[in-house]
Amino acid sequence: MRVWSKMALALAAGAWIVPASPCFSQDKTPAPAPKAEKPADDAKKPVGEKAEQADVRPKSPSIELRLVIGGLGSGGCDVEVKPGNAACRFKSQTRHVASDGKLTLVFRDVEVRSVDRNCTFAITMRESGQEPKTVHRGFRMVAPSADGPRAGAQSFTCFMSSPSKVAGLEREGRTIR
């Protein structure tokens, strides 16, 4: 019986203290308004050309895309690279690829708006005498550190076949084994 009476006493005390605790913690005096202070860092800021160099930091990460296209003819092809979905944003670029099939593109200020940090590229190849061929490639960005975005560019290599090579493989009447 004694155990039950102690438990009832504890429950009764807890039932009174919990609802009454907000009443005891309220302060009737209004909080003072925050004062606007001018930062004292103005004297420490560099002036002129040094100021521009000190504040130059990339806002968003950059990506270096290396394209390797196999089977190009002597004329090469034109390549247009633009965002592949709405989750990433960057400025599209159009370049001509020589017959060796190697091209390096650097995309600055890449904005990735998805949680999974995937950036998708829509790569359209235009070769003379062939229909344009669009290939989608994805790249997972490295998570930004607590210091901010990384200074160096993240890079990846994309291997593709030229539209003329693909068209030769898809001829009617040809059996691929």
mmCIF file of C-alpha atoms in Angstrom:
data_model
loop_
_atom_site.group_PDB
_atom_site.id
_atom_site.type_symbol
_atom_site.label_atom_id
_atom_site.label_comp_id
_atom_site.label_asym_id
_atom_site.label_seq_id
_atom_site.Cartn_x
_atom_site.Cartn_y
_atom_site.Cartn_z
ATOM 1 C CA MET A 1 0.000 0.000 0.000
ATOM 2 C CA ARG A 2 2.834 2.305 0.766
ATOM 3 C CA VAL A 3 4.229 2.012 -2.798
ATOM 4 C CA TRP A 4 0.917 3.122 -4.263
ATOM 5 C CA SER A 5 0.662 6.161 -2.038
ATOM 6 C CA LYS A 6 4.151 7.394 -3.021
ATOM 7 C CA MET A 7 3.301 6.889 -6.695
ATOM 8 C CA ALA A 8 0.014 8.782 -6.335
ATOM 9 C CA LEU A 9 1.831 11.615 -4.577
ATOM 10 C CA ALA A 10 4.430 11.804 -7.380
ATOM 11 C CA LEU A 11 1.735 11.823 -10.087
ATOM 12 C CA ALA A 12 -0.229 14.529 -8.306
ATOM 13 C CA ALA A 13 2.876 16.711 -7.927
ATOM 14 C CA GLY A 14 3.838 16.173 -11.571
ATOM 15 C CA ALA A 15 0.332 16.936 -12.766
ATOM 16 C CA TRP A 16 0.443 20.291 -10.947
ATOM 17 C CA ILE A 17 4.040 21.299 -11.833
ATOM 18 C CA VAL A 18 3.917 20.561 -15.588
ATOM 19 C CA PRO A 19 0.928 22.841 -16.428
ATOM 20 C CA ALA A 20 2.057 25.508 -13.985
ATOM 21 C CA SER A 21 5.692 25.692 -15.210
ATOM 22 C CA PRO A 22 4.994 28.040 -18.202
ATOM 23 C CA CYS A 23 3.328 30.475 -15.817
ATOM 24 C CA PHE A 24 6.426 30.666 -13.653
ATOM 25 C CA SER A 25 8.822 31.104 -16.593
ATOM 26 C CA GLN A 26 7.125 34.052 -18.291
ATOM 27 C CA ASP A 27 8.807 37.408 -17.991
ATOM 28 C CA LYS A 28 6.563 40.470 -17.955
ATOM 29 C CA THR A 29 9.243 42.970 -19.071
ATOM 30 C CA PRO A 30 9.588 43.559 -22.831
ATOM 31 C CA ALA A 31 12.850 42.590 -24.493
ATOM 32 C CA PRO A 32 15.089 45.495 -25.554
ATOM 33 C CA ALA A 33 15.238 46.180 -29.298
ATOM 34 C CA PRO A 34 18.494 45.055 -30.956
ATOM 35 C CA LYS A 35 20.836 47.895 -31.841
ATOM 36 C CA ALA A 36 22.165 48.183 -35.358
ATOM 37 C CA GLU A 37 25.915 48.517 -35.231
ATOM 38 C CA LYS A 38 28.216 49.365 -38.075
ATOM 39 C CA PRO A 39 30.892 46.689 -38.527
ATOM 40 C CA ALA A 40 34.405 47.801 -37.699
ATOM 41 C CA ASP A 41 35.873 45.701 -40.547
ATOM 42 C CA ASP A 42 35.813 48.631 -43.008
ATOM 43 C CA ALA A 43 39.330 49.690 -41.993
ATOM 44 C CA LYS A 44 40.659 46.167 -42.519
ATOM 45 C CA LYS A 45 39.338 45.738 -46.080
ATOM 46 C CA PRO A 46 41.964 45.826 -48.831
ATOM 47 C CA VAL A 47 41.666 48.628 -51.376
ATOM 48 C CA GLY A 48 41.887 48.517 -55.194
ATOM 49 C CA GLU A 49 43.178 45.460 -57.024
ATOM 50 C CA LYS A 50 43.849 43.565 -53.801
ATOM 51 C CA ALA A 51 40.162 43.898 -52.864
ATOM 52 C CA GLU A 52 39.083 42.181 -56.060
ATOM 53 C CA GLN A 53 41.520 39.322 -55.521
ATOM 54 C CA ALA A 54 40.526 38.860 -51.882
ATOM 55 C CA ASP A 55 36.800 38.526 -52.627
ATOM 56 C CA VAL A 56 37.151 36.219 -55.646
ATOM 57 C CA ARG A 57 35.688 32.886 -54.562
ATOM 58 C CA PRO A 58 33.584 30.616 -56.726
ATOM 59 C CA LYS A 59 29.925 30.898 -55.825
ATOM 60 C CA SER A 60 29.109 27.428 -57.088
ATOM 61 C CA PRO A 61 31.278 24.482 -58.028
ATOM 62 C CA SER A 62 32.623 23.993 -61.527
ATOM 63 C CA ILE A 63 32.698 20.795 -63.574
ATOM 64 C CA GLU A 64 35.272 19.761 -66.143
ATOM 65 C CA LEU A 65 33.684 17.488 -68.780
ATOM 66 C CA ARG A 66 36.109 15.536 -70.983
ATOM 67 C CA LEU A 67 34.461 14.107 -74.099
ATOM 68 C CA VAL A 68 35.992 11.255 -76.053
ATOM 69 C CA ILE A 69 34.059 10.462 -79.245
ATOM 70 C CA GLY A 70 35.043 7.378 -81.213
ATOM 71 C CA GLY A 71 34.547 6.876 -84.960
ATOM 72 C CA LEU A 72 34.558 10.479 -86.149
ATOM 73 C CA GLY A 73 35.274 11.264 -89.777
ATOM 74 C CA SER A 74 37.868 13.754 -91.013
ATOM 75 C CA GLY A 75 35.434 16.677 -90.594
ATOM 76 C CA GLY A 76 34.752 16.008 -86.938
ATOM 77 C CA CYS A 77 31.420 17.094 -85.439
ATOM 78 C CA ASP A 78 29.750 19.893 -83.496
ATOM 79 C CA VAL A 79 28.819 19.219 -79.878
ATOM 80 C CA GLU A 80 26.256 21.111 -77.808
ATOM 81 C CA VAL A 81 26.147 20.454 -74.061
ATOM 82 C CA LYS A 82 23.228 21.772 -72.010
ATOM 83 C CA PRO A 83 21.458 20.794 -68.764
ATOM 84 C CA GLY A 84 19.673 17.461 -69.052
ATOM 85 C CA ASN A 85 16.978 18.155 -66.449
ATOM 86 C CA ALA A 86 15.558 20.953 -64.345
ATOM 87 C CA ALA A 87 17.478 19.930 -61.221
ATOM 88 C CA CYS A 88 20.746 21.444 -62.480
ATOM 89 C CA ARG A 89 21.539 24.755 -64.114
ATOM 90 C CA PHE A 90 24.556 25.939 -66.037
ATOM 91 C CA LYS A 91 25.287 27.852 -69.220
ATOM 92 C CA SER A 92 25.125 25.642 -72.324
ATOM 93 C CA GLN A 93 28.193 25.423 -74.575
ATOM 94 C CA THR A 94 28.654 24.568 -78.262
ATOM 95 C CA ARG A 95 32.072 23.524 -79.625
ATOM 96 C CA HIS A 96 33.552 21.790 -82.650
ATOM 97 C CA VAL A 97 35.346 18.484 -82.053
ATOM 98 C CA ALA A 98 38.270 17.657 -84.342
ATOM 99 C CA SER A 99 38.724 14.248 -85.972
ATOM 100 C CA ASP A 100 40.707 12.958 -82.949
ATOM 101 C CA GLY A 101 37.433 13.081 -80.975
ATOM 102 C CA LYS A 102 38.770 14.725 -77.787
ATOM 103 C CA LEU A 103 37.302 17.847 -76.209
ATOM 104 C CA THR A 104 37.410 19.354 -72.711
ATOM 105 C CA LEU A 105 34.650 21.694 -71.533
ATOM 106 C CA VAL A 106 34.589 23.574 -68.221
ATOM 107 C CA PHE A 107 31.236 24.590 -66.744
ATOM 108 C CA ARG A 108 31.426 27.269 -64.064
ATOM 109 C CA ASP A 109 28.760 28.204 -61.539
ATOM 110 C CA VAL A 110 26.905 24.905 -61.762
ATOM 111 C CA GLU A 111 23.785 25.049 -59.613
ATOM 112 C CA VAL A 112 22.400 21.709 -58.442
ATOM 113 C CA ARG A 113 18.938 22.036 -56.914
ATOM 114 C CA SER A 114 18.242 18.406 -56.034
ATOM 115 C CA VAL A 115 19.018 16.709 -52.757
ATOM 116 C CA ASP A 116 20.917 13.859 -54.398
ATOM 117 C CA ARG A 117 23.375 16.334 -56.066
ATOM 118 C CA ASN A 118 23.025 14.699 -59.510
ATOM 119 C CA CYS A 119 23.887 16.886 -62.498
ATOM 120 C CA THR A 120 22.676 15.612 -65.874
ATOM 121 C CA PHE A 121 24.187 16.689 -69.185
ATOM 122 C CA ALA A 122 22.353 16.507 -72.533
ATOM 123 C CA ILE A 123 25.103 16.126 -75.143
ATOM 124 C CA THR A 124 23.948 16.608 -78.746
ATOM 125 C CA MET A 125 26.363 15.613 -81.527
ATOM 126 C CA ARG A 126 25.824 17.005 -85.040
ATOM 127 C CA GLU A 127 27.864 15.367 -87.776
ATOM 128 C CA SER A 128 27.475 16.284 -91.444
ATOM 129 C CA GLY A 129 25.188 13.902 -93.313
ATOM 130 C CA GLN A 130 23.753 12.396 -90.109
ATOM 131 C CA GLU A 131 20.831 13.168 -87.852
ATOM 132 C CA PRO A 132 21.686 14.796 -84.505
ATOM 133 C CA LYS A 133 22.279 12.309 -81.723
ATOM 134 C CA THR A 134 21.548 13.270 -78.100
ATOM 135 C CA VAL A 135 23.115 11.372 -75.224
ATOM 136 C CA HIS A 136 22.309 11.985 -71.544
ATOM 137 C CA ARG A 137 25.059 11.521 -68.964
ATOM 138 C CA GLY A 138 24.821 12.045 -65.220
ATOM 139 C CA PHE A 139 27.385 13.075 -62.670
ATOM 140 C CA ARG A 140 27.049 13.145 -58.891
ATOM 141 C CA MET A 141 28.566 16.267 -57.390
ATOM 142 C CA VAL A 142 30.715 16.116 -54.273
ATOM 143 C CA ALA A 143 28.927 17.447 -51.201
ATOM 144 C CA PRO A 144 29.986 20.983 -50.297
ATOM 145 C CA SER A 145 32.165 21.241 -47.225
ATOM 146 C CA ALA A 146 31.506 23.492 -44.247
ATOM 147 C CA ASP A 147 34.025 26.016 -45.654
ATOM 148 C CA GLY A 148 31.937 26.493 -48.801
ATOM 149 C CA PRO A 149 32.297 25.090 -52.312
ATOM 150 C CA ARG A 150 35.564 23.538 -53.341
ATOM 151 C CA ALA A 151 37.999 25.726 -55.248
ATOM 152 C CA GLY A 152 38.988 23.109 -57.859
ATOM 153 C CA ALA A 153 36.817 21.731 -60.622
ATOM 154 C CA GLN A 154 35.266 18.296 -60.350
ATOM 155 C CA SER A 155 35.832 16.305 -63.522
ATOM 156 C CA PHE A 156 34.594 13.265 -65.353
ATOM 157 C CA THR A 157 35.176 11.645 -68.734
ATOM 158 C CA CYS A 158 32.360 10.692 -71.095
ATOM 159 C CA PHE A 159 32.993 8.101 -73.837
ATOM 160 C CA MET A 160 30.613 8.081 -76.831
ATOM 161 C CA SER A 161 30.306 6.804 -80.389
ATOM 162 C CA SER A 162 29.864 9.214 -83.280
ATOM 163 C CA PRO A 163 26.496 9.399 -85.099
ATOM 164 C CA SER A 164 28.063 8.046 -88.326
ATOM 165 C CA LYS A 165 29.473 5.001 -86.549
ATOM 166 C CA VAL A 166 26.124 4.281 -84.882
ATOM 167 C CA ALA A 167 24.306 4.728 -88.207
ATOM 168 C CA GLY A 168 26.664 2.216 -89.848
ATOM 169 C CA LEU A 169 25.898 -0.339 -87.159
ATOM 170 C CA GLU A 170 22.132 0.160 -87.500
ATOM 171 C CA ARG A 171 21.911 -0.448 -91.279
ATOM 172 C CA GLU A 172 18.988 -2.535 -92.418
ATOM 173 C CA GLY A 173 19.782 -6.099 -93.389
ATOM 174 C CA ARG A 174 22.885 -6.254 -91.212
ATOM 175 C CA THR A 175 22.961 -8.792 -88.411
ATOM 176 C CA ILE A 176 25.061 -7.947 -85.386
ATOM 177 C CA ARG A 177 26.287 -10.964 -83.453
#
